[in-house]
PDB file of C-alpha atoms and ligand atoms in Angstrom:
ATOM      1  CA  UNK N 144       1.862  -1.529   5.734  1.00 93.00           C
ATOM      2  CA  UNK N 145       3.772  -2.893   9.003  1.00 94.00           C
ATOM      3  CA  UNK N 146       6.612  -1.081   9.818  1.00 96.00           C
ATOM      4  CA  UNK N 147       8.449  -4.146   9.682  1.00 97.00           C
ATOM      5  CA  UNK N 148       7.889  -4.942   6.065  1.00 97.00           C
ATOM      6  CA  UNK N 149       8.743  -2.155   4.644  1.00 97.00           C
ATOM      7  CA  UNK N 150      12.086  -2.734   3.795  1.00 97.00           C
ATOM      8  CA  UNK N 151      10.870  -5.970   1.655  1.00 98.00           C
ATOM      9  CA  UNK N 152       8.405  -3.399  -0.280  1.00 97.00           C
ATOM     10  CA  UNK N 153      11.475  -1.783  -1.836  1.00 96.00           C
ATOM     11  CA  UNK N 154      12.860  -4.662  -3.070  1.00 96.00           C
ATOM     12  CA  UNK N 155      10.409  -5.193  -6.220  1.00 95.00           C
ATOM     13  CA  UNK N 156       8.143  -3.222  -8.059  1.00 94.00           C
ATOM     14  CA  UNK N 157       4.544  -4.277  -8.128  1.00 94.00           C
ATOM     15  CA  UNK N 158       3.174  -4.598 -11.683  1.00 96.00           C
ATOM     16  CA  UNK N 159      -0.545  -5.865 -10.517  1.00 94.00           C
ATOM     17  CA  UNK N 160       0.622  -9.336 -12.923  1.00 97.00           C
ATOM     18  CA  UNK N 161       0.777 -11.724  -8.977  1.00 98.00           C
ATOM     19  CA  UNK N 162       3.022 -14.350 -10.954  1.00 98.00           C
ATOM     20  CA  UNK N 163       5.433 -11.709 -12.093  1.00 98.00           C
ATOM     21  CA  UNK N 164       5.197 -10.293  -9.249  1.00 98.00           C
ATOM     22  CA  UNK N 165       5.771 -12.904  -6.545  1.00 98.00           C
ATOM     23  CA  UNK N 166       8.749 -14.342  -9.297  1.00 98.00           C
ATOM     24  CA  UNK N 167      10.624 -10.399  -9.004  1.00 98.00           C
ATOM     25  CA  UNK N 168      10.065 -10.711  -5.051  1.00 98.00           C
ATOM     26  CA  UNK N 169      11.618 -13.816  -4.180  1.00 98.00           C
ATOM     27  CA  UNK N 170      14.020 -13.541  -6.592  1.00 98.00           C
ATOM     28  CA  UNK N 171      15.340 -10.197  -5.657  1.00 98.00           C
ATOM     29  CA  UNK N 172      15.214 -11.528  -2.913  1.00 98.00           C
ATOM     30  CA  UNK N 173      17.566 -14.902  -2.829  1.00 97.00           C
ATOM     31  CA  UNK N 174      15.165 -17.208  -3.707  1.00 98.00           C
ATOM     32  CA  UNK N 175      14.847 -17.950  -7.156  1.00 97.00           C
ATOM     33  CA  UNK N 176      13.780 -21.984  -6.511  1.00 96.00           C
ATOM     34  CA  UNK N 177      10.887 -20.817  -4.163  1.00 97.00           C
ATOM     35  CA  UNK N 178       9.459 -18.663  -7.165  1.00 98.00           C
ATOM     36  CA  UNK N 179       9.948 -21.426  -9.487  1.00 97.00           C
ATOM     37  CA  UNK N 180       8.032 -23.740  -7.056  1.00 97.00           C
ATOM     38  CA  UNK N 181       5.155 -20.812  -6.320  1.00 98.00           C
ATOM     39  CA  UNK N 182       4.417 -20.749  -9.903  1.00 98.00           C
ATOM     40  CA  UNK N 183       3.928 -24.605 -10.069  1.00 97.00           C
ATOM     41  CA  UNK N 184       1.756 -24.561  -6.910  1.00 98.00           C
ATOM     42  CA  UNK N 185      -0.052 -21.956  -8.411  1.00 98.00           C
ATOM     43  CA  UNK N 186      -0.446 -23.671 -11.488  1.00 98.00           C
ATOM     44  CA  UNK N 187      -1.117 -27.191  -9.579  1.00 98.00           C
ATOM     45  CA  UNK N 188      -4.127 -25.428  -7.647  1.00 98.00           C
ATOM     46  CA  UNK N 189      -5.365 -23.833 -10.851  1.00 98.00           C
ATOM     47  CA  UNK N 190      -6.024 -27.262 -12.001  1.00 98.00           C
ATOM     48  CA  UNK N 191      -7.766 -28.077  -8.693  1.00 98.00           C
ATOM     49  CA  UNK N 192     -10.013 -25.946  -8.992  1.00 98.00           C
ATOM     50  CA  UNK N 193     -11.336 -26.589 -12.591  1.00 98.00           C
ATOM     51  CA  UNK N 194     -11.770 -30.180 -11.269  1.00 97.00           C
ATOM     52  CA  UNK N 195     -13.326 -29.719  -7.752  1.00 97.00           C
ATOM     53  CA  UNK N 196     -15.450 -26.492  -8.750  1.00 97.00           C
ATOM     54  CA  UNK N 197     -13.855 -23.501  -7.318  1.00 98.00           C
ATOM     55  CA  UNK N 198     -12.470 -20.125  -8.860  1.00 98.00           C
ATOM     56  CA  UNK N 199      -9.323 -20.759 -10.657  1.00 98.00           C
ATOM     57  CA  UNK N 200      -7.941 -17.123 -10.493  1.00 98.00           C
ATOM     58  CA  UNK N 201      -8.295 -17.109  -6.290  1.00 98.00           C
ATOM     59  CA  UNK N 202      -7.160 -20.739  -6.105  1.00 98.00           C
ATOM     60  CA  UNK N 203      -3.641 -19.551  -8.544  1.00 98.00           C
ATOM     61  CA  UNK N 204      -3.253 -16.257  -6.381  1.00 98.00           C
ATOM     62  CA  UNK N 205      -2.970 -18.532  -3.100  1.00 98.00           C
ATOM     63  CA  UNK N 206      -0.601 -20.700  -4.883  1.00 98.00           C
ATOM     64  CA  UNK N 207       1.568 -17.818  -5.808  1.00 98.00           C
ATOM     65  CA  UNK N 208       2.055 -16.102  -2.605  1.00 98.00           C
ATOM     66  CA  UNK N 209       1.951 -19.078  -0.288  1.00 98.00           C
ATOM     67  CA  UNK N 210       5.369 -19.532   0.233  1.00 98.00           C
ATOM     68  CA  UNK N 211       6.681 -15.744   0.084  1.00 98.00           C
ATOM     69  CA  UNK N 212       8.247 -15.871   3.472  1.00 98.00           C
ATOM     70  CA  UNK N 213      10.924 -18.400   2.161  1.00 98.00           C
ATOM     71  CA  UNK N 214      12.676 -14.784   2.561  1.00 98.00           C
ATOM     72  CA  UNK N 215      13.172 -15.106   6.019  1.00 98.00           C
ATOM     73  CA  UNK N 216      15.738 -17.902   6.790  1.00 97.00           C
ATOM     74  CA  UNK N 217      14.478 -20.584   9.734  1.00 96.00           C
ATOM     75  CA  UNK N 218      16.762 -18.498  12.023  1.00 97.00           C
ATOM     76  CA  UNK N 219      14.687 -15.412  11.797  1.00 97.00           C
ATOM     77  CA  UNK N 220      11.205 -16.815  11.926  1.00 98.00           C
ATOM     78  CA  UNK N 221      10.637 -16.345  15.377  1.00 98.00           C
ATOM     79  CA  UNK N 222      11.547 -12.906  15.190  1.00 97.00           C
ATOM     80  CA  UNK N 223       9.785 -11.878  12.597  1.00 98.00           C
ATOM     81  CA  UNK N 224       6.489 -13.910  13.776  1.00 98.00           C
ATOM     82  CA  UNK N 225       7.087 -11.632  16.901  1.00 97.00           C
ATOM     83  CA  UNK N 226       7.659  -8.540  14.852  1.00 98.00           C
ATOM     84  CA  UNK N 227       4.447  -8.783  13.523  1.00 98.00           C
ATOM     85  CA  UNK N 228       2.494 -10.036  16.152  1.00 97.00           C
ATOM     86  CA  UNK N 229       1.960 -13.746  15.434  1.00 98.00           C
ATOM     87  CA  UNK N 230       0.810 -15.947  17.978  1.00 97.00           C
ATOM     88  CA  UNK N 231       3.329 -18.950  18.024  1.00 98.00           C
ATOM     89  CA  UNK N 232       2.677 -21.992  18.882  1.00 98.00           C
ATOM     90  CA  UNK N 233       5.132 -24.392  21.365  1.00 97.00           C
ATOM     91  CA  UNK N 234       5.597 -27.058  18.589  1.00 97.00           C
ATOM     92  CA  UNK N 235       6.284 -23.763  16.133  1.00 97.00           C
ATOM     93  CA  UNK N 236       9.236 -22.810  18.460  1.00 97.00           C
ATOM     94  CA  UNK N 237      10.290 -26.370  18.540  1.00 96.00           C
ATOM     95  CA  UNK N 238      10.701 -26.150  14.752  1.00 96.00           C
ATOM     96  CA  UNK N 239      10.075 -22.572  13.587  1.00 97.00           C
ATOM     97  CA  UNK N 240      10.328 -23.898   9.488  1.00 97.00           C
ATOM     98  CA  UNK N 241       6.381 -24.414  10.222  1.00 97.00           C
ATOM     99  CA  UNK N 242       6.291 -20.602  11.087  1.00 98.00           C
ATOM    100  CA  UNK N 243       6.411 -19.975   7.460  1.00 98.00           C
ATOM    101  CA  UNK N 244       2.871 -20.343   6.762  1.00 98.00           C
ATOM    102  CA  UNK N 245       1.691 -17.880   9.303  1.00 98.00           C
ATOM    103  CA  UNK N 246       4.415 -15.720   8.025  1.00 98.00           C
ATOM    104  CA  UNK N 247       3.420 -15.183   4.334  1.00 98.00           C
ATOM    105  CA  UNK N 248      -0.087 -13.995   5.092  1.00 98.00           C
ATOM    106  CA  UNK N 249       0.539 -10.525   6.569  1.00 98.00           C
ATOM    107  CA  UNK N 250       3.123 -10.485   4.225  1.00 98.00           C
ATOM    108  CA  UNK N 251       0.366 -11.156   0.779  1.00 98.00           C
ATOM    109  CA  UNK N 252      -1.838  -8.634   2.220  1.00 98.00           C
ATOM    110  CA  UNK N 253       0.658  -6.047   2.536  1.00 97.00           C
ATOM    111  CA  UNK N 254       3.119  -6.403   0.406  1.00 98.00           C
ATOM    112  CA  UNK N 255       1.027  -7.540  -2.931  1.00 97.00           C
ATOM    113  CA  UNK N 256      -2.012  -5.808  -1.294  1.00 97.00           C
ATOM    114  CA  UNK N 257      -4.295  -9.675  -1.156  1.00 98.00           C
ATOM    115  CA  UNK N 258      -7.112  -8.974   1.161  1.00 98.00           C
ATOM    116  CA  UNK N 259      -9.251 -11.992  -0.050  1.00 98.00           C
ATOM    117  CA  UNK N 260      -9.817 -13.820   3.465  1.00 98.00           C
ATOM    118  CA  UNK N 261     -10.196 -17.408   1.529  1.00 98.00           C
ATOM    119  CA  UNK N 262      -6.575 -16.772  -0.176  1.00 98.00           C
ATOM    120  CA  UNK N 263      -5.318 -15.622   3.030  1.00 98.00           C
ATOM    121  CA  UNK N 264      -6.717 -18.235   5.344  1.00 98.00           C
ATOM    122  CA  UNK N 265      -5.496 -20.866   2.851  1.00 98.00           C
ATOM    123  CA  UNK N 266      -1.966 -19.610   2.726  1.00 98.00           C
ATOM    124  CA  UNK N 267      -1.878 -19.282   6.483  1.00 98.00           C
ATOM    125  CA  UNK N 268      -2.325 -23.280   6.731  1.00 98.00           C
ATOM    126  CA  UNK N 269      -0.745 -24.454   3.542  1.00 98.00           C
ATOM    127  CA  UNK N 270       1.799 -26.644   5.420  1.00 98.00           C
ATOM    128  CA  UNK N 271      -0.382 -28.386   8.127  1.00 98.00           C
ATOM    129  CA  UNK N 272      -3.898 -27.858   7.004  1.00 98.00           C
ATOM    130  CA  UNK N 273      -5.931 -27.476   9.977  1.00 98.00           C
ATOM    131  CA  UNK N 274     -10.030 -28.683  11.397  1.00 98.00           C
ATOM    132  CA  UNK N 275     -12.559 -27.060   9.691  1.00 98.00           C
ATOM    133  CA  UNK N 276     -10.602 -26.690   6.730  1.00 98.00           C
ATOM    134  CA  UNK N 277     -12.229 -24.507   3.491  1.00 98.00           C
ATOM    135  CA  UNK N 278     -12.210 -25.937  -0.111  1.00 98.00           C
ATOM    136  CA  UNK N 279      -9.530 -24.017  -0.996  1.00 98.00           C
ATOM    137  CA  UNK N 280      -7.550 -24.322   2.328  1.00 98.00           C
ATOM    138  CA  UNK N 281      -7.809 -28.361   0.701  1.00 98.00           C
ATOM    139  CA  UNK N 282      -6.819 -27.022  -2.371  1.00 98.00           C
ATOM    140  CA  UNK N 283      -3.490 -25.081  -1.910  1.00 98.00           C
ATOM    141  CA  UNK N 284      -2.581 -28.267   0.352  1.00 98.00           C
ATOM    142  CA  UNK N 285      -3.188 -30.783  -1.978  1.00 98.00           C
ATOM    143  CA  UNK N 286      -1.364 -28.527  -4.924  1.00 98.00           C
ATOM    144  CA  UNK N 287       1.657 -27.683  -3.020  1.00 98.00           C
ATOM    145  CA  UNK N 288       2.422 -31.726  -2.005  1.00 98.00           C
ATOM    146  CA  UNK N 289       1.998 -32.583  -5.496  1.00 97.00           C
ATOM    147  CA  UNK N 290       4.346 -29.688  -6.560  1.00 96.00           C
ATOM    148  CA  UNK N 291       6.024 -30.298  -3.898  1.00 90.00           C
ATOM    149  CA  UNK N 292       9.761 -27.812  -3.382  1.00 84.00           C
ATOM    150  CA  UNK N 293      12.572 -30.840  -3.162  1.00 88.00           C
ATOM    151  CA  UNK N 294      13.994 -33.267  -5.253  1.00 88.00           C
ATOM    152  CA  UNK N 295      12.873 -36.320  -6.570  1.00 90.00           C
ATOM    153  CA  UNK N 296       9.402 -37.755  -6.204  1.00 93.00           C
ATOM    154  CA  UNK N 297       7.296 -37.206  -2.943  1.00 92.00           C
ATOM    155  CA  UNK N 298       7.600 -40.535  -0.585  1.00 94.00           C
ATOM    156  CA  UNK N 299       3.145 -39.844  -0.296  1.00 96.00           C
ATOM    157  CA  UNK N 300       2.751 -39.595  -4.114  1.00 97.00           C
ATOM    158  CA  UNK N 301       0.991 -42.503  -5.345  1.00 97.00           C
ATOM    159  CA  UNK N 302      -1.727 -42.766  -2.332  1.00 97.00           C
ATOM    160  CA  UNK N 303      -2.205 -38.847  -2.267  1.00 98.00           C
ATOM    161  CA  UNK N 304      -2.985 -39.397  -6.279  1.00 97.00           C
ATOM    162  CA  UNK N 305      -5.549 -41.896  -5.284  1.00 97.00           C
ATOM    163  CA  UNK N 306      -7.026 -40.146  -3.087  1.00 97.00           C
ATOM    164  CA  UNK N 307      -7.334 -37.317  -5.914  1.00 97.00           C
ATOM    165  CA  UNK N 308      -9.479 -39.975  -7.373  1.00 96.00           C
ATOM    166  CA  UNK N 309     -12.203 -40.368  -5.181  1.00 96.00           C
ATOM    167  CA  UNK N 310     -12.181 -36.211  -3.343  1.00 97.00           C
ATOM    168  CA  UNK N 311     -10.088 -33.453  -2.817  1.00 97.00           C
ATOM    169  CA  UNK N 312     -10.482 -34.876   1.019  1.00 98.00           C
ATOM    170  CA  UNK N 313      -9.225 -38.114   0.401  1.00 98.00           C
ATOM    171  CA  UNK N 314      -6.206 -36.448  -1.160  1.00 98.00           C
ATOM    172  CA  UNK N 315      -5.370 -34.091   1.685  1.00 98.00           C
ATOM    173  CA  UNK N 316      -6.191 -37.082   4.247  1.00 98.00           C
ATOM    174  CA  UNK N 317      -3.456 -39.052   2.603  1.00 98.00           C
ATOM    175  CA  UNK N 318      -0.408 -36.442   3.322  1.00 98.00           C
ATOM    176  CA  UNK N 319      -1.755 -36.041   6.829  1.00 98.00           C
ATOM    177  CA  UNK N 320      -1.930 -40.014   7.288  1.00 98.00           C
ATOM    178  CA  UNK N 321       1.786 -40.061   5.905  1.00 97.00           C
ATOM    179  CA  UNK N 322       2.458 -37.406   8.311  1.00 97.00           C
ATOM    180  CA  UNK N 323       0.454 -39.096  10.934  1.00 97.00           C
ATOM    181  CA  UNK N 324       2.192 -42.587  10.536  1.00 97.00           C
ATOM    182  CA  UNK N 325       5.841 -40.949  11.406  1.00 96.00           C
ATOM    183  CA  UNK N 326       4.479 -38.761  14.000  1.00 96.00           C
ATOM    184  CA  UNK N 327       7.509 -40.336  16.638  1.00 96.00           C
ATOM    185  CA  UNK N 328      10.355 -39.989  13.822  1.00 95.00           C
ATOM    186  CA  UNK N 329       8.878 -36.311  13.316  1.00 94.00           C
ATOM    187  CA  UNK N 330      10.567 -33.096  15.041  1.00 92.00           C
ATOM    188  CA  UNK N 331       7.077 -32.107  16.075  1.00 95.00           C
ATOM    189  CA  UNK N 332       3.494 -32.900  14.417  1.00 96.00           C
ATOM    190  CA  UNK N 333       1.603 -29.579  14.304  1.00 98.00           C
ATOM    191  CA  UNK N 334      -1.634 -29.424  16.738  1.00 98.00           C
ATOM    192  CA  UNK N 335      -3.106 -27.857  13.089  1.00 98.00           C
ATOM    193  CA  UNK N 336      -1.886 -31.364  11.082  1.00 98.00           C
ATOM    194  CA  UNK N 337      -3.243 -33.565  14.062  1.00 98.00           C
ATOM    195  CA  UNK N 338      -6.324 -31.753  14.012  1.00 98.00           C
ATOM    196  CA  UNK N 339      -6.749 -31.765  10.295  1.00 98.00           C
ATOM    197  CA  UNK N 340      -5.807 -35.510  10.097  1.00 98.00           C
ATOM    198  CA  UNK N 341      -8.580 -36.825  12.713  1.00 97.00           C
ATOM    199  CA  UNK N 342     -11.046 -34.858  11.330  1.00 97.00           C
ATOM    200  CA  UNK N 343     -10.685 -35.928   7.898  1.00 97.00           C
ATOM    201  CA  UNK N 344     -10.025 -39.386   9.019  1.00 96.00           C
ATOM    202  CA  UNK N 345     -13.370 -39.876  10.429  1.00 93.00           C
ATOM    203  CA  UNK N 346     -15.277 -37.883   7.819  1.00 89.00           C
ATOM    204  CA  UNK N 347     -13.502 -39.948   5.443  1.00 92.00           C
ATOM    205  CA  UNK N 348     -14.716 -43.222   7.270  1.00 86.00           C
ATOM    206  CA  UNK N 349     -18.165 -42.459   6.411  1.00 77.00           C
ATOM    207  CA  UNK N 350     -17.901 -41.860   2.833  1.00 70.00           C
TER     208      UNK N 350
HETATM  209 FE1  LIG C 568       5.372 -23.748   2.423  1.00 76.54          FE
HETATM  210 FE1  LIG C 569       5.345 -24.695  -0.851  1.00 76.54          FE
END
């Protein structure tokens, strides 16, 4: 385990169950909404992956643990991306919220022991997405804008749902195009998102 992240490993005690788990963590923690919102990601890409033919259990365990860095505030991201020897991004220390995603990977694989690469790799883009995306990089997307962690319904809803209707690419291309759309009113549009959205955008097209 990292040196750093040791500390957090006290704070819970691992029962192998990742939804009890992840729920003790973040709410020993301080963050009792985040595990409520984990679970219903996890649940969300559960359901994904019945319809778009992938394995349930991996696509759940990605949906748990995506968002365990909610621990560290905004104000600490940097450091802790530094602590751990993250490679940061200029638009990430612009607006180091975005940091989270990098964050919870080292964090799944050592402090709930994950050392699937698909769960980690899709938890390490679950905010932006990125090119070259896998199945269930599109699936933890996808589930975690549809459960999505603030009030109210999400402003993308109804043409991310359509999208659901025709592929799981569709779907994800819809939240990027939102995204895309208010790239000036936006702090900063990830290189990942941009990257994500153009591909998709022209493989889209051609469908
Ligand atoms: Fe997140
Ligand atoms: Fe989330």
């Amino acid at each position: 385990m990292h040196p750093f992240l040791q500390p957090l490993s006290r704070t819970f005690v691992p029962t192998g169950d990742l939804q009890q788990d992840v729920t003790a963590f973040l709410s020993a923690n301080g963050c009792p909404n985040t595990a409520r919102h984990s679970i219903a990601v996890g649940e969300q890409a559960r359901k994904l992956a019945l319809q778009f033919g992938f394995d349930p259990d991996q696509a759940a365990a990605a949906g748990y643990l995506h968002d365990i860095s909610a621990v560290f505030p905004n104000a600490e991201r940097i450091e802790a991306a530094e602590a751990l020897q993250i490679d940061l991004l200029d638009e990430e220390l612009i607006f180091p919220m975005i940091i989270h995603q990098k964050l919870s990977k080292p964090m799944a694989r050592d402090l709930f022991n994950i050392h699937d690469a698909k769960v980690l790799q899709a938890v390490e883009c679950h905010t932006t997405l990125r090119a070259h995306s896998s199945k269930l990089d599109r699936i933890l997307f996808v589930a975690d804008k549809i459960a999505w962690d603030q009030e109210g319904t999400p402003p993308y809803i109804d043409d991310l749902m359509s999208g659901l209707e025709q592929s799981l690419e569709h779907a994800a291309l819809a939240y990027l195009k939102f995204l895309w759309d208010r790239k000036e009113q936006l702090k900063v549009l990830h290189p990942w998102a941009e990257a994500g959205y153009k591909e998709l955008a022209s493989c889209c097209a051609s469908q």
